[in-house]
Amino acid sequence: MLGTAQGVRIGITGLGVHVPDKVLTNAELAEIVETSDEWIRERTGIRERRIAADDEALTDIALPAARAALEDAGVDAADIDFLVCATVTPDMMFPTSSALLADTLGMPNAAAYDLLAGCTGFVYAIAQAYGMLASGLSRRALVIGGDVLSKILDWEDRSTLVLFGDGAGAVVMEPVDRGGFLGFELGADGGGGEYLWYPGSGSRHFENPESFVKMNGREVFKFATRVMVSSASEILAECGKTVDDVDVYVPHQANKRIIDYAVAKLGIPPEKTIVNVDRFGNTSSGSIPLALADARADGRLHDGALVLLTGMGAGLTWGSALVEWTNGRPS
Ligand code: UT7
């Protein structure tokens, strides 16, 4: 799916993030599985990640992020009429985490559902909210992306365990007077689905509910380097922009080597690229909002900045969004 914004301007007016308190370092992981700080840093760029406590589930992590986004936007929860939460680790399949969050936040007027698109979930969810807002069906949306992958990893499998962390982010989206989203490119290839899968999680392999996330790292790496470049190139061309127009590049934080490859191939200067995989690992749907928050903390999200977001992950899925950043509420 590839398309550009038509007419109505829809932007991000609030941003909030949250990660669990517990930091798990590479050295600590090396006490659990046969690995080393050196191997993890060289192959992935990750130094540490955050891990949820035993009693912390997705909504516990998403709630502070959602509250921070609402406060940042200066919006009352009751004025949100659409809540979508991208995650592959909801508290449970149903009730949805979105419905639980809408209730806790106090959103009696909101439609709420979870969206499942692997690590690309957040990009899919903002595209979904864009469509709802641009059509006029929604007036103000809250989009959450978050995961607690530590709960579904095999803690004996070093090839997946070292890569992931837990975290969440949220954005308020609404009509804006200037800037806003320029377009989206989204795709899926179920043919590669078995390269990153969680077989016991649904009705196909229900006899083995104990199963964990499994991954063919080399195949996902090949896929990732390909789509990170093709998706970004396609959305830029469709919106009549070039890499030179991009002020801030926010790639999915899976592996520093994947980011480096995309940056080199696209020709985006590394200094325009947000990297925090060293501190958080791959937080799946939380990855892009956490990186956006870092971009803002660094003072890079100035009014009018052209921001390129690209995600990829299980499905296999990928997606890009191009947004002209708007600071301040619509008048
Ligand atoms: O959102 C999408 C999520 N997934 C991804 O983005 C994953 C994409 N893939 C990758 O990032 C990389 O493929 C990995 C980081 C997973 C692996 O890096 P690699 O350079 O592709 O390593 P490899 O799989 O080719 O494995 C090289 C060696 C193997 O040993 P042998 O067969 O050469 O003896 C592995 O068994 O490294 C070994 N290995 C490890 N060694 C120490 C695999 N995991 C580890 C580990 N510590 N944690």
mmCIF file of C-alpha atoms and ligand atoms in Angstrom:
data_model
loop_
_atom_site.group_PDB
_atom_site.id
_atom_site.type_symbol
_atom_site.label_atom_id
_atom_site.label_comp_id
_atom_site.label_asym_id
_atom_site.label_seq_id
_atom_site.Cartn_x
_atom_site.Cartn_y
_atom_site.Cartn_z
ATOM 1 C CA MET A 1 0.000 0.000 0.000
ATOM 2 C CA LEU A 2 1.417 3.337 -1.043
ATOM 3 C CA GLY A 3 -0.325 6.681 -0.802
ATOM 4 C CA THR A 4 0.043 10.358 -0.123
ATOM 5 C CA ALA A 5 -2.032 12.618 2.114
ATOM 6 C CA GLN A 6 -4.882 14.374 0.327
ATOM 7 C CA GLY A 7 -6.298 17.633 1.649
ATOM 8 C CA VAL A 8 -6.710 17.366 5.400
ATOM 9 C CA ARG A 9 -3.545 17.820 7.469
ATOM 10 C CA ILE A 10 -3.109 15.288 10.263
ATOM 11 C CA GLY A 11 -0.141 15.508 12.619
ATOM 12 C CA ILE A 12 1.331 14.297 15.893
ATOM 13 C CA THR A 13 0.544 16.733 18.723
ATOM 14 C CA GLY A 14 1.699 14.729 21.732
ATOM 15 C CA LEU A 15 4.350 12.112 22.444
ATOM 16 C CA GLY A 16 5.079 10.002 25.515
ATOM 17 C CA VAL A 17 7.181 6.927 26.269
ATOM 18 C CA HIS A 18 7.836 4.539 29.113
ATOM 19 C CA VAL A 19 10.260 1.676 29.784
ATOM 20 C CA PRO A 20 10.459 -0.696 32.767
ATOM 21 C CA ASP A 21 12.950 0.178 35.512
ATOM 22 C CA LYS A 22 14.993 -3.009 35.322
ATOM 23 C CA VAL A 23 18.124 -2.742 33.155
ATOM 24 C CA LEU A 24 19.559 -6.031 31.863
ATOM 25 C CA THR A 25 23.140 -5.723 30.617
ATOM 26 C CA ASN A 26 24.966 -7.953 28.158
ATOM 27 C CA ALA A 27 27.200 -9.149 30.979
ATOM 28 C CA GLU A 28 24.141 -10.270 32.942
ATOM 29 C CA LEU A 29 22.820 -12.111 29.862
ATOM 30 C CA ALA A 30 26.143 -13.902 29.571
ATOM 31 C CA GLU A 31 25.378 -15.461 32.962
ATOM 32 C CA ILE A 32 22.099 -16.868 31.571
ATOM 33 C CA VAL A 33 23.103 -18.147 28.091
ATOM 34 C CA GLU A 34 26.409 -18.793 26.311
ATOM 35 C CA THR A 35 27.143 -15.358 24.892
ATOM 36 C CA SER A 36 29.381 -12.379 25.560
ATOM 37 C CA ASP A 37 29.152 -8.610 25.761
ATOM 38 C CA GLU A 38 31.623 -8.439 22.874
ATOM 39 C CA TRP A 39 29.556 -10.697 20.575
ATOM 40 C CA ILE A 40 26.318 -8.829 21.277
ATOM 41 C CA ARG A 41 27.875 -5.385 20.795
ATOM 42 C CA GLU A 42 29.703 -6.344 17.594
ATOM 43 C CA ARG A 43 26.786 -8.168 15.962
ATOM 44 C CA THR A 44 23.937 -5.931 17.120
ATOM 45 C CA GLY A 45 25.192 -2.712 18.742
ATOM 46 C CA ILE A 46 23.114 -3.502 21.863
ATOM 47 C CA ARG A 47 24.656 -2.818 25.290
ATOM 48 C CA GLU A 48 21.597 -3.184 27.524
ATOM 49 C CA ARG A 49 17.821 -3.431 27.450
ATOM 50 C CA ARG A 50 14.891 -2.890 29.842
ATOM 51 C CA ILE A 51 12.984 -5.927 31.128
ATOM 52 C CA ALA A 52 9.516 -5.897 32.680
ATOM 53 C CA ALA A 53 9.070 -7.174 36.231
ATOM 54 C CA ASP A 54 7.202 -10.461 36.719
ATOM 55 C CA ASP A 55 3.990 -8.612 37.529
ATOM 56 C CA GLU A 56 4.325 -6.016 34.738
ATOM 57 C CA ALA A 57 2.276 -6.616 31.599
ATOM 58 C CA LEU A 58 1.844 -4.544 28.448
ATOM 59 C CA THR A 59 -0.816 -2.192 29.810
ATOM 60 C CA ASP A 60 1.346 -1.395 32.864
ATOM 61 C CA ILE A 61 4.050 -0.127 30.512
ATOM 62 C CA ALA A 62 1.727 1.462 27.961
ATOM 63 C CA LEU A 63 -0.340 3.388 30.517
ATOM 64 C CA PRO A 64 2.385 5.855 31.630
ATOM 65 C CA ALA A 65 3.353 6.379 27.960
ATOM 66 C CA ALA A 66 -0.277 7.114 27.048
ATOM 67 C CA ARG A 67 -0.700 9.522 29.985
ATOM 68 C CA ALA A 68 2.501 11.337 29.033
ATOM 69 C CA ALA A 69 1.355 11.695 25.402
ATOM 70 C CA LEU A 70 -2.017 13.109 26.467
ATOM 71 C CA GLU A 71 -0.363 15.555 28.843
ATOM 72 C CA ASP A 72 2.141 16.556 26.172
ATOM 73 C CA ALA A 73 -0.714 17.295 23.768
ATOM 74 C CA GLY A 74 -2.760 19.046 26.471
ATOM 75 C CA VAL A 75 -5.695 16.797 25.608
ATOM 76 C CA ASP A 76 -8.262 15.275 27.993
ATOM 77 C CA ALA A 77 -8.587 11.502 27.770
ATOM 78 C CA ALA A 78 -12.344 11.927 27.345
ATOM 79 C CA ASP A 79 -11.720 13.825 24.081
ATOM 80 C CA ILE A 80 -10.033 10.822 22.419
ATOM 81 C CA ASP A 81 -12.469 8.950 20.178
ATOM 82 C CA PHE A 82 -10.092 6.400 18.652
ATOM 83 C CA LEU A 83 -7.460 4.316 20.423
ATOM 84 C CA VAL A 84 -5.335 1.763 18.620
ATOM 85 C CA CYS A 85 -2.600 -0.180 20.363
ATOM 86 C CA ALA A 86 0.003 -1.978 18.253
ATOM 87 C CA THR A 87 1.449 -4.950 20.097
ATOM 88 C CA VAL A 88 2.241 -8.645 19.787
ATOM 89 C CA THR A 89 2.282 -9.026 23.570
ATOM 90 C CA PRO A 90 -1.119 -7.801 24.799
ATOM 91 C CA ASP A 91 -2.038 -8.560 28.414
ATOM 92 C CA MET A 92 -4.203 -11.302 26.855
ATOM 93 C CA MET A 93 -5.978 -11.804 23.514
ATOM 94 C CA PHE A 94 -9.196 -10.394 24.928
ATOM 95 C CA PRO A 95 -10.275 -8.164 26.430
ATOM 96 C CA THR A 96 -7.935 -6.182 24.211
ATOM 97 C CA SER A 97 -5.254 -4.092 25.853
ATOM 98 C CA SER A 98 -6.710 -1.078 24.039
ATOM 99 C CA ALA A 99 -10.095 -1.572 25.652
ATOM 100 C CA LEU A 100 -8.473 -1.965 29.078
ATOM 101 C CA LEU A 101 -6.352 1.149 28.539
ATOM 102 C CA ALA A 102 -9.309 3.192 27.275
ATOM 103 C CA ASP A 103 -11.207 2.240 30.427
ATOM 104 C CA THR A 104 -8.349 3.076 32.810
ATOM 105 C CA LEU A 105 -7.553 6.335 31.028
ATOM 106 C CA GLY A 106 -11.228 7.400 31.016
ATOM 107 C CA MET A 107 -12.173 7.337 27.320
ATOM 108 C CA PRO A 108 -15.882 6.502 27.239
ATOM 109 C CA ASN A 109 -16.204 7.811 23.683
ATOM 110 C CA ALA A 110 -13.343 5.883 22.123
ATOM 111 C CA ALA A 111 -13.351 2.968 19.717
ATOM 112 C CA ALA A 112 -10.453 0.802 20.879
ATOM 113 C CA TYR A 113 -8.695 -2.214 19.428
ATOM 114 C CA ASP A 114 -5.305 -3.892 19.225
ATOM 115 C CA LEU A 115 -3.353 -4.107 16.004
ATOM 116 C CA LEU A 116 -0.988 -6.952 15.215
ATOM 117 C CA ALA A 117 1.761 -6.236 12.681
ATOM 118 C CA GLY A 118 4.972 -7.354 14.398
ATOM 119 C CA CYS A 119 7.608 -4.706 14.942
ATOM 120 C CA THR A 120 5.981 -2.632 12.176
ATOM 121 C CA GLY A 121 2.875 -2.305 14.356
ATOM 122 C CA PHE A 122 3.393 1.332 15.309
ATOM 123 C CA VAL A 123 3.775 2.460 11.680
ATOM 124 C CA TYR A 124 0.669 0.485 10.687
ATOM 125 C CA ALA A 125 -1.215 2.006 13.642
ATOM 126 C CA ILE A 126 -0.381 5.612 12.777
ATOM 127 C CA ALA A 127 -1.443 4.921 9.175
ATOM 128 C CA GLN A 128 -4.701 3.523 10.523
ATOM 129 C CA ALA A 129 -5.253 6.566 12.746
ATOM 130 C CA TYR A 130 -4.398 8.845 9.835
ATOM 131 C CA GLY A 131 -7.124 7.186 7.760
ATOM 132 C CA MET A 132 -9.681 7.502 10.556
ATOM 133 C CA LEU A 133 -8.845 11.175 11.113
ATOM 134 C CA ALA A 134 -8.544 12.167 7.450
ATOM 135 C CA SER A 135 -11.918 10.601 6.687
ATOM 136 C CA GLY A 136 -13.519 12.548 9.543
ATOM 137 C CA LEU A 137 -14.616 9.373 11.341
ATOM 138 C CA SER A 138 -12.298 10.241 14.232
ATOM 139 C CA ARG A 139 -11.499 13.702 15.593
ATOM 140 C CA ARG A 140 -8.657 12.869 17.943
ATOM 141 C CA ALA A 141 -6.706 9.612 18.193
ATOM 142 C CA LEU A 142 -4.304 8.012 20.624
ATOM 143 C CA VAL A 143 -1.862 5.570 19.031
ATOM 144 C CA ILE A 144 0.160 3.290 21.289
ATOM 145 C CA GLY A 145 2.998 0.993 20.298
ATOM 146 C CA GLY A 146 4.514 -1.270 22.892
ATOM 147 C CA ASP A 147 5.726 -4.747 23.654
ATOM 148 C CA VAL A 148 6.996 -6.887 26.502
ATOM 149 C CA LEU A 149 8.761 -9.459 24.362
ATOM 150 C CA SER A 150 10.728 -10.677 27.385
ATOM 151 C CA LYS A 151 7.557 -12.608 28.329
ATOM 152 C CA ILE A 152 7.471 -14.665 25.122
ATOM 153 C CA LEU A 153 11.187 -15.250 24.505
ATOM 154 C CA ASP A 154 12.925 -18.547 25.089
ATOM 155 C CA TRP A 155 15.340 -17.635 27.873
ATOM 156 C CA GLU A 156 17.542 -20.563 26.797
ATOM 157 C CA ASP A 157 17.865 -19.412 23.163
ATOM 158 C CA ARG A 158 20.774 -17.003 22.831
ATOM 159 C CA SER A 159 19.960 -16.256 19.188
ATOM 160 C CA THR A 160 16.759 -14.395 20.145
ATOM 161 C CA LEU A 161 17.177 -13.587 23.838
ATOM 162 C CA VAL A 162 19.954 -11.035 23.420
ATOM 163 C CA LEU A 163 18.105 -8.943 20.811
ATOM 164 C CA PHE A 164 14.917 -7.811 22.483
ATOM 165 C CA GLY A 165 13.783 -5.500 25.267
ATOM 166 C CA ASP A 166 10.538 -4.090 26.658
ATOM 167 C CA GLY A 167 9.092 -0.594 26.193
ATOM 168 C CA ALA A 168 6.197 1.480 24.907
ATOM 169 C CA GLY A 169 5.399 4.820 23.355
ATOM 170 C CA ALA A 170 2.263 6.739 22.447
ATOM 171 C CA VAL A 171 1.282 9.651 20.255
ATOM 172 C CA VAL A 172 -1.794 11.859 20.034
ATOM 173 C CA MET A 173 -2.821 12.479 16.443
ATOM 174 C CA GLU A 174 -5.279 15.144 15.266
ATOM 175 C CA PRO A 175 -5.862 17.710 12.519
ATOM 176 C CA VAL A 176 -3.149 20.393 12.394
ATOM 177 C CA ASP A 177 -2.926 23.752 10.572
ATOM 178 C CA ARG A 178 0.472 23.109 8.992
ATOM 179 C CA GLY A 179 2.763 20.187 8.281
ATOM 180 C CA GLY A 180 1.511 16.729 9.210
ATOM 181 C CA PHE A 181 1.730 13.368 7.466
ATOM 182 C CA LEU A 182 2.682 13.378 3.787
ATOM 183 C CA GLY A 183 2.214 9.682 3.069
ATOM 184 C CA PHE A 184 2.604 6.032 3.981
ATOM 185 C CA GLU A 185 4.034 2.883 2.420
ATOM 186 C CA LEU A 186 3.049 -0.425 4.037
ATOM 187 C CA GLY A 187 3.616 -4.012 3.015
ATOM 188 C CA ALA A 188 3.457 -7.635 4.119
ATOM 189 C CA ASP A 189 4.940 -10.913 2.916
ATOM 190 C CA GLY A 190 3.523 -13.918 4.744
ATOM 191 C CA GLY A 191 5.751 -16.115 2.562
ATOM 192 C CA GLY A 192 8.597 -15.178 4.901
ATOM 193 C CA GLY A 193 6.425 -15.496 8.005
ATOM 194 C CA GLU A 194 8.233 -18.568 9.320
ATOM 195 C CA TYR A 195 11.476 -16.608 9.620
ATOM 196 C CA LEU A 196 10.112 -14.843 12.694
ATOM 197 C CA TRP A 197 7.247 -16.591 14.363
ATOM 198 C CA TYR A 198 5.532 -17.472 17.604
ATOM 199 C CA PRO A 199 3.865 -20.750 16.681
ATOM 200 C CA GLY A 200 2.030 -21.560 19.922
ATOM 201 C CA SER A 201 0.302 -18.192 20.145
ATOM 202 C CA GLY A 202 -2.927 -18.927 18.280
ATOM 203 C CA SER A 203 -5.324 -21.555 16.978
ATOM 204 C CA ARG A 204 -2.878 -23.385 14.642
ATOM 205 C CA HIS A 205 -0.537 -24.907 17.214
ATOM 206 C CA PHE A 206 -2.761 -24.672 20.260
ATOM 207 C CA GLU A 207 -1.499 -28.062 21.447
ATOM 208 C CA ASN A 208 1.859 -26.413 22.248
ATOM 209 C CA PRO A 209 0.988 -23.241 24.156
ATOM 210 C CA GLU A 210 4.412 -23.246 25.809
ATOM 211 C CA SER A 211 6.248 -22.356 22.619
ATOM 212 C CA PHE A 212 8.304 -19.192 22.265
ATOM 213 C CA VAL A 213 9.392 -16.726 19.587
ATOM 214 C CA LYS A 214 11.580 -18.422 16.984
ATOM 215 C CA MET A 215 13.698 -16.675 14.413
ATOM 216 C CA ASN A 216 15.951 -17.341 11.460
ATOM 217 C CA GLY A 217 18.218 -14.361 12.108
ATOM 218 C CA ARG A 218 20.098 -14.464 8.806
ATOM 219 C CA GLU A 219 16.906 -14.508 6.720
ATOM 220 C CA VAL A 220 15.357 -11.691 8.761
ATOM 221 C CA PHE A 221 18.587 -9.733 8.375
ATOM 222 C CA LYS A 222 18.445 -10.087 4.558
ATOM 223 C CA PHE A 223 14.770 -9.121 4.515
ATOM 224 C CA ALA A 224 15.372 -6.163 6.843
ATOM 225 C CA THR A 225 18.206 -4.624 4.850
ATOM 226 C CA ARG A 226 16.132 -4.948 1.661
ATOM 227 C CA VAL A 227 12.862 -3.416 2.918
ATOM 228 C CA MET A 228 14.397 -0.682 5.071
ATOM 229 C CA VAL A 229 15.828 0.716 1.837
ATOM 230 C CA SER A 230 12.979 -0.034 -0.595
ATOM 231 C CA SER A 231 10.203 1.220 1.707
ATOM 232 C CA ALA A 232 11.984 4.504 2.496
ATOM 233 C CA SER A 233 12.855 5.069 -1.171
ATOM 234 C CA GLU A 234 9.274 4.420 -2.282
ATOM 235 C CA ILE A 235 7.628 6.771 0.200
ATOM 236 C CA LEU A 236 10.117 9.558 -0.540
ATOM 237 C CA ALA A 237 9.565 9.245 -4.305
ATOM 238 C CA GLU A 238 5.779 9.078 -3.917
ATOM 239 C CA CYS A 239 5.801 12.271 -1.829
ATOM 240 C CA GLY A 240 8.119 14.057 -4.284
ATOM 241 C CA LYS A 241 10.982 14.212 -1.758
ATOM 242 C CA THR A 242 14.588 13.046 -1.751
ATOM 243 C CA VAL A 243 16.869 11.872 1.051
ATOM 244 C CA ASP A 244 18.368 15.379 1.075
ATOM 245 C CA ASP A 245 15.006 16.723 2.244
ATOM 246 C CA VAL A 246 14.958 14.392 5.275
ATOM 247 C CA ASP A 247 15.906 16.146 8.529
ATOM 248 C CA VAL A 248 15.429 13.209 10.899
ATOM 249 C CA TYR A 249 15.545 9.491 10.057
ATOM 250 C CA VAL A 250 13.888 7.228 12.640
ATOM 251 C CA PRO A 251 14.516 3.584 11.658
ATOM 252 C CA HIS A 252 13.251 0.561 13.573
ATOM 253 C CA GLN A 253 15.823 -0.241 16.255
ATOM 254 C CA ALA A 254 16.557 -3.936 15.693
ATOM 255 C CA ASN A 255 20.277 -4.071 15.027
ATOM 256 C CA LYS A 256 22.821 -1.278 14.527
ATOM 257 C CA ARG A 257 24.221 -3.163 11.518
ATOM 258 C CA ILE A 258 20.821 -3.058 9.801
ATOM 259 C CA ILE A 259 20.554 0.684 10.496
ATOM 260 C CA ASP A 260 24.101 1.298 9.227
ATOM 261 C CA TYR A 261 23.331 -0.613 6.031
ATOM 262 C CA ALA A 262 20.134 1.365 5.394
ATOM 263 C CA VAL A 263 21.833 4.682 6.126
ATOM 264 C CA ALA A 264 24.687 3.919 3.710
ATOM 265 C CA LYS A 265 22.446 2.563 0.952
ATOM 266 C CA LEU A 266 19.900 5.397 1.204
ATOM 267 C CA GLY A 267 22.611 8.032 1.496
ATOM 268 C CA ILE A 268 21.182 9.560 4.670
ATOM 269 C CA PRO A 269 23.892 11.174 6.830
ATOM 270 C CA PRO A 270 24.391 9.192 10.067
ATOM 271 C CA GLU A 271 24.056 12.450 12.046
ATOM 272 C CA LYS A 272 20.413 12.682 10.912
ATOM 273 C CA THR A 273 19.730 9.133 12.106
ATOM 274 C CA ILE A 274 18.326 8.246 15.526
ATOM 275 C CA VAL A 275 19.966 5.240 17.178
ATOM 276 C CA ASN A 276 19.053 4.009 20.653
ATOM 277 C CA VAL A 277 19.204 0.251 20.101
ATOM 278 C CA ASP A 278 22.316 0.308 22.313
ATOM 279 C CA ARG A 279 20.164 1.292 25.338
ATOM 280 C CA PHE A 280 16.891 -0.494 24.638
ATOM 281 C CA GLY A 281 17.503 -3.391 22.215
ATOM 282 C CA ASN A 282 14.592 -4.182 19.916
ATOM 283 C CA THR A 283 11.379 -3.136 21.680
ATOM 284 C CA SER A 284 9.211 -4.134 18.699
ATOM 285 C CA SER A 285 6.208 -1.774 18.482
ATOM 286 C CA GLY A 286 7.784 0.487 21.104
ATOM 287 C CA SER A 287 10.915 1.030 19.029
ATOM 288 C CA ILE A 288 9.895 3.924 16.778
ATOM 289 C CA PRO A 289 8.114 6.053 19.405
ATOM 290 C CA LEU A 290 11.061 5.536 21.804
ATOM 291 C CA ALA A 291 13.423 6.725 19.067
ATOM 292 C CA LEU A 292 11.121 9.683 18.290
ATOM 293 C CA ALA A 293 11.283 10.674 21.953
ATOM 294 C CA ASP A 294 15.075 10.607 21.801
ATOM 295 C CA ALA A 295 14.981 12.751 18.666
ATOM 296 C CA ARG A 296 12.885 15.278 20.512
ATOM 297 C CA ALA A 297 15.076 15.181 23.614
ATOM 298 C CA ASP A 298 18.028 15.998 21.322
ATOM 299 C CA GLY A 299 16.136 19.051 20.010
ATOM 300 C CA ARG A 300 15.855 17.620 16.491
ATOM 301 C CA LEU A 301 12.077 17.743 16.112
ATOM 302 C CA HIS A 302 11.860 21.413 15.235
ATOM 303 C CA ASP A 303 8.737 22.811 13.621
ATOM 304 C CA GLY A 304 8.700 21.810 9.946
ATOM 305 C CA ALA A 305 11.368 19.083 10.294
ATOM 306 C CA LEU A 306 10.823 16.317 7.736
ATOM 307 C CA VAL A 307 10.833 13.037 9.638
ATOM 308 C CA LEU A 308 11.130 9.638 7.947
ATOM 309 C CA LEU A 309 9.968 6.622 9.980
ATOM 310 C CA THR A 310 10.610 3.077 8.735
ATOM 311 C CA GLY A 311 9.789 -0.162 10.515
ATOM 312 C CA MET A 312 9.982 -3.883 9.694
ATOM 313 C CA GLY A 313 9.313 -7.088 11.518
ATOM 314 C CA ALA A 314 7.257 -10.236 11.946
ATOM 315 C CA GLY A 315 4.680 -11.038 9.310
ATOM 316 C CA LEU A 316 6.917 -10.362 7.601
ATOM 317 C CA THR A 317 5.826 -6.729 7.479
ATOM 318 C CA TRP A 318 7.341 -3.358 6.746
ATOM 319 C CA GLY A 319 6.188 0.239 6.602
ATOM 320 C CA SER A 320 7.275 3.860 6.263
ATOM 321 C CA ALA A 321 5.677 7.172 7.104
ATOM 322 C CA LEU A 322 6.809 10.657 6.152
ATOM 323 C CA VAL A 323 5.719 13.497 8.431
ATOM 324 C CA GLU A 324 6.441 17.189 8.591
ATOM 325 C CA TRP A 325 6.733 17.767 12.335
ATOM 326 C CA THR A 326 4.397 20.290 13.937
ATOM 327 C CA ASN A 327 5.124 21.699 17.368
ATOM 328 C CA GLY A 328 2.195 23.127 19.248
ATOM 329 C CA ARG A 329 -1.530 22.479 19.212
ATOM 330 C CA PRO A 330 -3.773 23.343 16.289
ATOM 331 C CA SER A 331 -5.381 26.762 16.695
HETATM 332 O O1 UT7 B 1 12.318 -6.734 14.122
HETATM 333 C C1 UT7 B 1 12.995 -7.773 13.487
HETATM 334 C C2 UT7 B 1 13.670 -8.595 14.518
HETATM 335 N N1 UT7 B 1 14.784 -9.392 14.133
HETATM 336 C C3 UT7 B 1 15.920 -8.933 13.566
HETATM 337 O O2 UT7 B 1 16.079 -7.802 13.199
HETATM 338 C C4 UT7 B 1 17.036 -9.929 13.440
HETATM 339 C C5 UT7 B 1 17.863 -9.757 12.186
HETATM 340 N N2 UT7 B 1 19.062 -10.567 12.268
HETATM 341 C C6 UT7 B 1 20.138 -10.199 12.984
HETATM 342 O O3 UT7 B 1 20.144 -9.133 13.593
HETATM 343 C C7 UT7 B 1 21.363 -11.094 12.976
HETATM 344 O O4 UT7 B 1 21.162 -12.119 12.043
HETATM 345 C C8 UT7 B 1 21.662 -11.708 14.378
HETATM 346 C C9 UT7 B 1 22.144 -10.632 15.323
HETATM 347 C C10 UT7 B 1 20.434 -12.386 14.947
HETATM 348 C C11 UT7 B 1 22.764 -12.749 14.263
HETATM 349 O O5 UT7 B 1 23.923 -12.151 13.704
HETATM 350 P P1 UT7 B 1 24.669 -12.863 12.494
HETATM 351 O O6 UT7 B 1 25.861 -12.066 12.207
HETATM 352 O O7 UT7 B 1 23.671 -13.059 11.392
HETATM 353 O O8 UT7 B 1 25.092 -14.217 13.146
HETATM 354 P P2 UT7 B 1 24.730 -15.700 12.683
HETATM 355 O O9 UT7 B 1 23.291 -16.000 12.916
HETATM 356 O O10 UT7 B 1 25.286 -15.903 11.307
HETATM 357 O O11 UT7 B 1 25.565 -16.530 13.721
HETATM 358 C C12 UT7 B 1 26.990 -16.470 13.757
HETATM 359 C C13 UT7 B 1 27.479 -17.323 14.913
HETATM 360 C C14 UT7 B 1 26.844 -18.712 14.952
HETATM 361 O O12 UT7 B 1 27.816 -19.620 15.342
HETATM 362 P P3 UT7 B 1 28.558 -20.536 14.238
HETATM 363 O O13 UT7 B 1 27.463 -21.311 13.578
HETATM 364 O O14 UT7 B 1 29.252 -19.583 13.327
HETATM 365 O O15 UT7 B 1 29.493 -21.368 15.074
HETATM 366 C C15 UT7 B 1 25.807 -18.588 16.038
HETATM 367 O O16 UT7 B 1 25.532 -19.819 16.662
HETATM 368 O O17 UT7 B 1 27.146 -16.700 16.152
HETATM 369 C C16 UT7 B 1 26.473 -17.637 17.005
HETATM 370 N N3 UT7 B 1 25.556 -16.919 17.858
HETATM 371 C C17 UT7 B 1 25.941 -16.380 19.030
HETATM 372 N N4 UT7 B 1 27.120 -16.341 19.668
HETATM 373 C C18 UT7 B 1 27.181 -15.690 20.829
HETATM 374 C C19 UT7 B 1 24.250 -16.657 17.659
HETATM 375 N N5 UT7 B 1 23.769 -15.931 18.686
HETATM 376 C C20 UT7 B 1 24.789 -15.744 19.555
HETATM 377 C C21 UT7 B 1 24.910 -15.086 20.779
HETATM 378 N N6 UT7 B 1 26.127 -15.073 21.365
HETATM 379 N N7 UT7 B 1 23.898 -14.434 21.359
#
